[in-house]
Amino acid sequence: MNTIVSKIVSCKTPEDIASLDRAAQVLRQGGLVVFPTETVYGLGGNGLDADSAEKIFSAKGRPADNPLILHIASPEDAEDVAYVSPLYTALADAFMPGPLTVILPAKACVPLRVRAGLPTVAVRCPQHPVARELIRRAGVPIAAPSANLSGSPSTTCVRHVIMDMMGRVDMILDGGETTFGLESTIVKIEENGTLALLRPGAITVEMLSSVTEKINIADAVFSALKAGETVLSPGMKYKHYAPKTQLLLLSGSREAMAKHIEKKAKEFSVAALIYDEDMPLYMDILPAECRISIGSRSDLTTEAHKLFYLLREADALSVQEIYAPLPSKEGIGMALYNRMIRAAAYTVIKLD
Ligand code: TXA
Ligand code: MG
């Protein structure tokens, strides 16, 4: 398949408008368009068309039982595809448009293929101007998983999108780097009125608790599933976000981490994700290209913004192992922790 790549600068120039109209037409005709959102790039198709959903699953190599998120132009449009409740409206007022996905009972117009046979549907109103303008012009909700091959880290820049998606989609809209770098927070409104947190993101538990006190964090957010355990969100059970090189997480003091990495670096080639404050400890341990900055320890937003980008770049170094510090679970740290333990296939080495 021939893939057209179009750069969108402002959504306002005649060139940008022509690209957006062309992309909207591709979607209406059942084709696939990769577009930027404020979290990660999305691989979009017409969300009300089962054949488009089928194409998304095959372009990504995604397991058929893992449902897609419907992206809508404004929070009220959820009513076209789902049964909303006062709690949805309160969440929408507080956080939409923005990096929050809400699972609601689905209306019959949402094809079963999109929701992988479930009675519910995931709804998200993104903040990114290109995403919003594309949905508006398409005139239909856009079904979109993250624009990466299944199992790999999500894409946060067009170079990484091209590596995974060139030749698999009709069009790629290049909107530059995404803002948050990790996927949206996913919550499910349960029948008893509690909010189940299925995937942490930039809308943190602390922020959600300004809307409701009744928040239940799903077990799978922090740990691997036990055999036979059922999941609230099908996506929880698959290997995720993983670079090709083995990632190992370290927990312990900064000195203990540096000592561990020094020992390993004498045996084989390793790279490490390192906080700026700790960088001096690694000057004589690792070559420059294998000392990968994740910003300051006190700025986990920057680490989140860079994580998937850096995991993909670290793969290109062809080292044998990649090390990273296990983040705290506070604030945005919970989202980082959740992605990193999956990317590392739950390998955490406790030091000290
Ligand atoms: O930030 C994001 O959410 C990005 C951008 C593109 O919007 N999208 C994204 O989609 O991360 P994806 O498909 O990679 O992850 C969606 C997750 C999956 O884990 C899936 O299992 C879950 O949402 N999900 C979708 N529909 C669901 C439903 N009805 N019930 C429970 N989980 C659902
Ligand atoms: Mg994904």
Short mmCIF file of C-alpha atoms and ligand atoms in Angstrom, two decimals:
data_model
loop_
_atom_site.label_atom_id
_atom_site.label_comp_id
_atom_site.label_asym_id
_atom_site.label_seq_id
_atom_site.Cartn_x
_atom_site.Cartn_y
_atom_site.Cartn_z
CA MET A 1 0.00 0.00 0.00
CA ASN A 2 1.22 3.49 -0.85
CA THR A 3 1.30 5.67 2.28
CA ILE A 4 1.05 9.47 1.98
CA VAL A 5 2.87 11.41 4.75
CA SER A 6 1.60 15.00 5.30
CA LYS A 7 3.02 17.49 7.77
CA ILE A 8 0.41 19.59 9.59
CA VAL A 9 1.69 22.80 11.09
CA SER A 10 -1.34 24.78 12.30
CA CYS A 11 -4.63 23.31 10.94
CA LYS A 12 -5.20 26.78 9.47
CA THR A 13 -3.11 27.09 6.30
CA PRO A 14 -4.71 26.05 2.96
CA GLU A 15 -2.18 23.18 2.70
CA ASP A 16 -3.04 21.89 6.20
CA ILE A 17 -6.77 22.14 5.55
CA ALA A 18 -6.36 20.25 2.25
CA SER A 19 -4.43 17.45 4.06
CA LEU A 20 -7.05 17.25 6.82
CA ASP A 21 -9.88 17.08 4.25
CA ARG A 22 -8.06 14.39 2.33
CA ALA A 23 -7.49 12.38 5.54
CA ALA A 24 -11.16 12.79 6.52
CA GLN A 25 -12.18 11.51 3.11
CA VAL A 26 -9.85 8.50 3.45
CA LEU A 27 -11.57 7.68 6.77
CA ARG A 28 -15.08 8.05 5.35
CA GLN A 29 -14.12 5.74 2.48
CA GLY A 30 -12.97 3.05 4.91
CA GLY A 31 -9.22 3.72 4.82
CA LEU A 32 -6.69 4.14 7.66
CA VAL A 33 -5.02 7.38 8.83
CA VAL A 34 -2.35 7.76 11.52
CA PHE A 35 -2.82 11.04 13.41
CA PRO A 36 -1.19 12.81 16.38
CA THR A 37 -2.92 13.11 19.75
CA GLU A 38 -1.61 14.76 22.94
CA THR A 39 -0.71 11.29 24.33
CA VAL A 40 0.68 9.12 21.51
CA TYR A 41 -0.02 8.71 17.77
CA GLY A 42 -3.28 6.90 16.90
CA LEU A 43 -4.00 4.46 14.06
CA GLY A 44 -7.47 5.60 12.99
CA GLY A 45 -10.38 4.20 11.02
CA ASN A 46 -14.14 4.89 10.83
CA GLY A 47 -15.37 3.88 14.28
CA LEU A 48 -18.85 2.95 13.06
CA ASP A 49 -17.61 0.60 10.34
CA ALA A 50 -16.70 -3.01 11.15
CA ASP A 51 -14.55 -3.40 8.01
CA SER A 52 -12.42 -0.38 8.96
CA ALA A 53 -11.94 -1.89 12.43
CA GLU A 54 -10.88 -5.15 10.80
CA LYS A 55 -8.22 -3.25 8.81
CA ILE A 56 -6.92 -1.63 12.02
CA PHE A 57 -6.49 -5.01 13.72
CA SER A 58 -4.61 -6.40 10.75
CA ALA A 59 -2.37 -3.29 10.22
CA LYS A 60 -1.27 -3.54 13.88
CA GLY A 61 -1.20 -7.31 14.22
CA ARG A 62 -3.51 -6.84 17.23
CA PRO A 63 -5.26 -9.76 18.97
CA ALA A 64 -8.97 -9.77 18.00
CA ASP A 65 -10.20 -9.69 21.63
CA ASN A 66 -8.55 -6.34 22.43
CA PRO A 67 -11.11 -3.54 21.82
CA LEU A 68 -10.50 -0.08 20.32
CA ILE A 69 -11.10 3.41 21.74
CA LEU A 70 -13.61 5.67 19.93
CA HIS A 71 -12.29 9.22 19.58
CA ILE A 72 -14.94 11.94 19.55
CA ALA A 73 -14.81 15.65 18.65
CA SER A 74 -16.54 16.92 21.79
CA PRO A 75 -17.51 15.30 25.11
CA GLU A 76 -21.28 15.46 24.36
CA ASP A 77 -20.77 13.26 21.28
CA ALA A 78 -20.35 10.29 23.65
CA GLU A 79 -24.15 10.12 23.65
CA ASP A 80 -24.12 9.06 19.98
CA VAL A 81 -22.25 5.86 20.84
CA ALA A 82 -22.80 5.17 24.56
CA TYR A 83 -25.16 5.59 27.53
CA VAL A 84 -23.70 8.40 29.61
CA SER A 85 -24.26 9.04 33.33
CA PRO A 86 -23.82 12.03 35.69
CA LEU A 87 -20.36 10.70 36.64
CA TYR A 88 -19.35 10.75 32.96
CA THR A 89 -20.51 14.36 32.70
CA ALA A 90 -18.54 15.30 35.84
CA LEU A 91 -15.39 13.64 34.46
CA ALA A 92 -15.91 15.30 31.08
CA ASP A 93 -16.35 18.72 32.68
CA ALA A 94 -13.14 18.26 34.66
CA PHE A 95 -10.82 16.60 32.14
CA MET A 96 -12.14 16.71 28.56
CA PRO A 97 -10.86 17.40 26.02
CA GLY A 98 -7.76 15.68 27.41
CA PRO A 99 -5.91 12.43 28.08
CA LEU A 100 -8.82 10.52 29.68
CA THR A 101 -10.74 7.52 28.27
CA VAL A 102 -14.02 6.45 29.86
CA ILE A 103 -15.60 2.99 29.43
CA LEU A 104 -19.40 3.22 29.14
CA PRO A 105 -22.27 0.89 28.14
CA ALA A 106 -22.27 0.83 24.32
CA LYS A 107 -25.11 1.73 21.99
CA ALA A 108 -25.97 -0.75 19.23
CA CYS A 109 -24.48 1.46 16.48
CA VAL A 110 -20.93 0.60 17.68
CA PRO A 111 -19.87 -2.50 15.72
CA LEU A 112 -19.01 -5.53 17.86
CA ARG A 113 -15.67 -5.70 16.02
CA VAL A 114 -14.69 -2.28 17.47
CA ARG A 115 -15.51 -3.31 21.06
CA ALA A 116 -14.27 -6.89 20.62
CA GLY A 117 -17.69 -8.30 21.48
CA LEU A 118 -18.01 -6.42 24.81
CA PRO A 119 -21.23 -4.65 25.91
CA THR A 120 -19.13 -1.54 26.67
CA VAL A 121 -17.21 0.98 24.56
CA ALA A 122 -14.18 3.16 25.35
CA VAL A 123 -14.71 6.88 24.59
CA ARG A 124 -12.06 9.61 24.46
CA CYS A 125 -12.16 13.27 23.42
CA PRO A 126 -8.57 14.23 22.60
CA GLN A 127 -7.13 17.68 23.11
CA HIS A 128 -4.74 17.79 20.15
CA PRO A 129 -5.95 20.27 17.51
CA VAL A 130 -5.11 17.91 14.59
CA ALA A 131 -7.02 15.03 16.19
CA ARG A 132 -10.04 17.20 16.94
CA GLU A 133 -10.11 18.76 13.49
CA LEU A 134 -9.76 15.36 11.82
CA ILE A 135 -12.67 13.85 13.79
CA ARG A 136 -14.81 16.91 13.09
CA ARG A 137 -14.12 16.80 9.36
CA ALA A 138 -14.57 13.01 9.13
CA GLY A 139 -18.04 13.38 10.72
CA VAL A 140 -17.73 9.99 12.45
CA PRO A 141 -16.02 8.84 15.64
CA ILE A 142 -12.53 7.56 14.91
CA ALA A 143 -11.58 4.15 16.28
CA ALA A 144 -7.88 4.28 17.10
CA PRO A 145 -5.41 2.19 19.03
CA SER A 146 -1.87 3.48 19.46
CA ALA A 147 -0.04 3.57 16.11
CA ASN A 148 2.59 0.88 16.77
CA LEU A 149 2.93 -2.77 15.89
CA SER A 150 1.22 -4.84 18.60
CA GLY A 151 3.53 -5.36 21.61
CA SER A 152 5.98 -2.54 20.74
CA PRO A 153 6.24 0.83 22.49
CA SER A 154 3.62 3.37 21.36
CA THR A 155 4.83 6.01 18.91
CA THR A 156 5.41 9.62 19.95
CA CYS A 157 7.03 11.06 16.79
CA VAL A 158 6.52 10.55 13.07
CA ARG A 159 9.90 8.86 12.51
CA HIS A 160 8.82 6.03 14.82
CA VAL A 161 5.35 5.93 13.21
CA ILE A 162 6.99 5.48 9.82
CA MET A 163 9.16 2.61 11.14
CA ASP A 164 6.05 0.65 12.18
CA MET A 165 3.26 1.83 9.87
CA MET A 166 4.70 2.74 6.43
CA GLY A 167 2.92 0.67 3.77
CA ARG A 168 0.24 -0.47 6.25
CA VAL A 169 -1.96 2.67 6.24
CA ASP A 170 -3.25 5.11 3.60
CA MET A 171 -2.04 8.30 5.23
CA ILE A 172 0.14 9.57 8.11
CA LEU A 173 -0.42 13.08 9.52
CA ASP A 174 2.81 14.43 11.02
CA GLY A 175 2.02 16.73 13.94
CA GLY A 176 5.49 16.64 15.52
CA GLU A 177 6.21 15.21 18.98
CA THR A 178 3.28 14.29 21.22
CA THR A 179 2.97 16.12 24.55
CA PHE A 180 2.47 13.49 27.27
CA GLY A 181 4.21 10.52 25.63
CA LEU A 182 2.15 7.89 27.50
CA GLU A 183 -1.36 6.74 26.57
CA SER A 184 -4.53 8.16 28.16
CA THR A 185 -5.78 7.25 31.62
CA ILE A 186 -8.58 4.66 31.27
CA VAL A 187 -11.43 4.50 33.79
CA LYS A 188 -14.57 2.41 33.81
CA ILE A 189 -17.79 3.61 35.42
CA GLU A 190 -19.10 0.56 37.28
CA GLU A 191 -22.81 -0.15 37.81
CA ASN A 192 -22.46 0.63 41.55
CA GLY A 193 -21.08 4.10 40.73
CA THR A 194 -17.41 3.40 41.55
CA LEU A 195 -14.67 4.33 39.13
CA ALA A 196 -12.28 1.53 38.22
CA LEU A 197 -8.84 2.71 37.12
CA LEU A 198 -7.77 0.32 34.34
CA ARG A 199 -4.75 2.19 32.97
CA PRO A 200 -3.01 5.12 34.72
CA GLY A 201 -1.99 8.15 32.65
CA ALA A 202 -1.53 11.91 32.78
CA ILE A 203 -4.92 12.32 34.49
CA THR A 204 -3.69 10.96 37.82
CA VAL A 205 -5.58 9.27 40.67
CA GLU A 206 -5.00 12.44 42.69
CA MET A 207 -6.76 14.44 39.94
CA LEU A 208 -9.62 11.93 39.56
CA SER A 209 -10.28 12.07 43.29
CA SER A 210 -11.33 15.71 42.90
CA VAL A 211 -14.39 14.31 41.05
CA THR A 212 -15.09 11.12 43.05
CA GLU A 213 -13.72 9.48 46.20
CA LYS A 214 -14.84 6.03 45.03
CA ILE A 215 -11.83 4.94 42.97
CA ASN A 216 -10.74 1.35 42.71
CA ILE A 217 -7.30 0.69 41.20
CA ALA A 218 -7.37 -2.55 39.18
CA ASP A 219 -4.84 -5.17 40.38
CA ALA A 220 -3.36 -5.46 36.90
CA VAL A 221 -2.13 -1.84 37.06
CA PHE A 222 0.80 -2.87 39.29
CA SER A 223 1.33 -6.56 38.77
CA ALA A 224 1.24 -9.40 36.28
CA LEU A 225 -1.95 -11.39 35.98
CA LYS A 226 -2.11 -14.72 37.71
CA ALA A 227 -2.97 -17.70 35.51
CA GLY A 228 -6.71 -17.95 34.90
CA GLU A 229 -7.45 -14.48 36.33
CA THR A 230 -10.06 -12.44 34.44
CA VAL A 231 -9.31 -8.87 33.45
CA LEU A 232 -11.43 -5.74 33.34
CA SER A 233 -9.59 -4.55 30.25
CA PRO A 234 -8.45 -7.11 27.65
CA GLY A 235 -5.35 -5.02 26.89
CA MET A 236 -4.00 -5.77 30.39
CA LYS A 237 -3.13 -9.35 29.59
CA TYR A 238 -0.81 -8.82 26.64
CA LYS A 239 2.92 -8.16 26.59
CA HIS A 240 3.25 -4.45 25.99
CA TYR A 241 5.46 -1.51 25.23
CA ALA A 242 8.51 -3.75 25.00
CA PRO A 243 11.70 -2.81 23.21
CA LYS A 244 13.42 -5.68 21.35
CA THR A 245 16.34 -5.50 23.79
CA GLN A 246 15.65 -6.83 27.32
CA LEU A 247 14.77 -4.01 29.73
CA LEU A 248 15.57 -4.55 33.43
CA LEU A 249 14.33 -2.30 36.23
CA LEU A 250 16.47 -1.53 39.27
CA SER A 251 15.19 -0.65 42.72
CA GLY A 252 17.61 0.63 45.38
CA SER A 253 19.95 3.53 46.11
CA ARG A 254 21.55 5.43 43.21
CA GLU A 255 24.98 4.16 44.28
CA ALA A 256 23.80 0.53 44.31
CA MET A 257 22.32 0.97 40.84
CA ALA A 258 25.54 2.42 39.44
CA LYS A 259 27.54 -0.43 41.01
CA HIS A 260 25.22 -3.05 39.49
CA ILE A 261 25.43 -1.47 36.03
CA GLU A 262 29.22 -1.14 36.30
CA LYS A 263 29.49 -4.88 36.98
CA LYS A 264 27.23 -5.76 34.04
CA ALA A 265 29.01 -3.34 31.68
CA LYS A 266 32.25 -5.27 32.30
CA GLU A 267 30.56 -8.49 31.12
CA PHE A 268 28.67 -7.25 28.04
CA SER A 269 27.32 -4.10 26.37
CA VAL A 270 24.58 -2.29 28.29
CA ALA A 271 22.73 1.04 28.09
CA ALA A 272 20.98 2.80 30.96
CA LEU A 273 18.20 5.35 31.38
CA ILE A 274 19.64 7.77 33.95
CA TYR A 275 18.34 10.76 35.94
CA ASP A 276 20.40 13.92 35.33
CA GLU A 277 21.43 14.10 39.00
CA ASP A 278 22.94 10.59 38.76
CA MET A 279 24.77 11.15 35.46
CA PRO A 280 28.18 11.90 37.11
CA LEU A 281 28.18 8.36 38.58
CA TYR A 282 28.19 6.86 35.07
CA MET A 283 30.86 8.90 33.29
CA ASP A 284 33.51 6.18 33.61
CA ILE A 285 31.09 3.26 33.47
CA LEU A 286 29.26 3.65 30.15
CA PRO A 287 30.14 5.18 26.76
CA ALA A 288 28.32 8.48 26.03
CA GLU A 289 25.70 6.99 23.67
CA CYS A 290 24.69 4.42 26.31
CA ARG A 291 24.07 7.06 29.02
CA ILE A 292 20.50 8.05 28.19
CA SER A 293 19.06 11.07 30.03
CA ILE A 294 15.51 10.84 31.37
CA GLY A 295 15.56 14.34 32.89
CA SER A 296 15.54 15.23 36.56
CA ARG A 297 14.36 12.77 39.24
CA SER A 298 11.95 15.49 40.40
CA ASP A 299 10.38 15.86 36.95
CA LEU A 300 8.59 12.61 36.09
CA THR A 301 6.51 14.43 33.45
CA THR A 302 9.65 14.72 31.33
CA GLU A 303 10.47 11.05 31.90
CA ALA A 304 6.92 10.13 30.78
CA HIS A 305 7.23 12.34 27.70
CA LYS A 306 10.50 10.64 26.70
CA LEU A 307 10.05 7.01 27.82
CA PHE A 308 8.67 5.31 24.69
CA TYR A 309 10.84 7.47 22.44
CA LEU A 310 13.97 6.48 24.38
CA LEU A 311 13.09 2.78 24.54
CA ARG A 312 12.89 2.74 20.74
CA GLU A 313 16.13 4.72 20.40
CA ALA A 314 17.89 2.42 22.89
CA ASP A 315 16.98 -0.54 20.67
CA ALA A 316 18.99 1.02 17.85
CA LEU A 317 22.18 0.87 20.01
CA SER A 318 22.24 -2.93 19.69
CA VAL A 319 23.29 -3.44 23.31
CA GLN A 320 22.46 -6.64 25.19
CA GLU A 321 20.55 -5.12 28.09
CA ILE A 322 18.91 -1.80 28.97
CA TYR A 323 18.65 -0.73 32.64
CA ALA A 324 16.29 1.83 34.15
CA PRO A 325 15.39 2.93 37.69
CA LEU A 326 11.97 1.77 38.93
CA PRO A 327 9.91 4.98 39.30
CA SER A 328 7.79 5.91 42.31
CA LYS A 329 4.03 5.37 42.02
CA GLU A 330 3.12 8.96 42.93
CA GLY A 331 1.21 11.16 40.46
CA ILE A 332 2.31 10.56 36.87
CA GLY A 333 4.81 8.05 38.36
CA MET A 334 1.97 5.49 38.53
CA ALA A 335 1.61 5.59 34.72
CA LEU A 336 5.38 5.31 34.27
CA TYR A 337 5.55 2.40 36.72
CA ASN A 338 2.67 0.63 34.92
CA ARG A 339 4.30 0.94 31.46
CA MET A 340 7.84 0.19 32.64
CA ILE A 341 7.04 -3.05 34.49
CA ARG A 342 5.28 -4.32 31.35
CA ALA A 343 8.08 -3.18 29.05
CA ALA A 344 10.47 -5.08 31.35
CA ALA A 345 8.22 -8.18 31.45
CA TYR A 346 8.04 -7.61 35.26
CA THR A 347 11.79 -8.02 35.83
CA VAL A 348 12.67 -5.83 38.80
CA ILE A 349 16.07 -6.34 40.47
CA LYS A 350 16.07 -5.28 44.14
CA LEU A 351 19.47 -3.96 45.25
CA ASP A 352 20.92 -2.99 48.69
O1 TXA B 1 -3.93 7.72 24.56
C1 TXA B 1 -4.56 6.78 24.09
O2 TXA B 1 -5.50 6.23 24.70
C2 TXA B 1 -4.17 6.28 22.69
C3 TXA B 1 -4.47 7.40 21.69
C4 TXA B 1 -4.25 6.98 20.27
O3 TXA B 1 -5.77 7.87 21.89
N1 TXA B 1 -4.85 5.08 22.36
C5 TXA B 1 -4.56 3.87 22.93
O4 TXA B 1 -5.25 2.81 22.42
O5 TXA B 1 -3.72 3.74 23.79
P1 TXA B 1 -4.84 1.28 22.66
O6 TXA B 1 -5.75 0.52 21.78
O7 TXA B 1 -3.41 1.11 22.44
O8 TXA B 1 -5.26 1.01 24.13
C6 TXA B 1 -6.63 0.96 24.50
C7 TXA B 1 -6.84 0.14 25.70
C8 TXA B 1 -6.60 -1.34 25.50
O9 TXA B 1 -5.83 -1.81 26.58
C9 TXA B 1 -8.00 -1.94 25.52
O10 TXA B 1 -8.02 -3.24 26.05
C10 TXA B 1 -8.75 -0.97 26.40
O11 TXA B 1 -8.23 0.28 26.08
N2 TXA B 1 -10.20 -0.96 26.09
C11 TXA B 1 -10.80 -0.53 24.96
N3 TXA B 1 -12.13 -0.73 25.00
C12 TXA B 1 -12.40 -1.29 26.21
C13 TXA B 1 -13.58 -1.72 26.88
N4 TXA B 1 -14.78 -1.64 26.29
N5 TXA B 1 -13.46 -2.25 28.12
C14 TXA B 1 -12.26 -2.32 28.73
N6 TXA B 1 -11.08 -1.94 28.15
C15 TXA B 1 -11.15 -1.42 26.92
MG MG B 2 -1.51 0.46 22.56
#
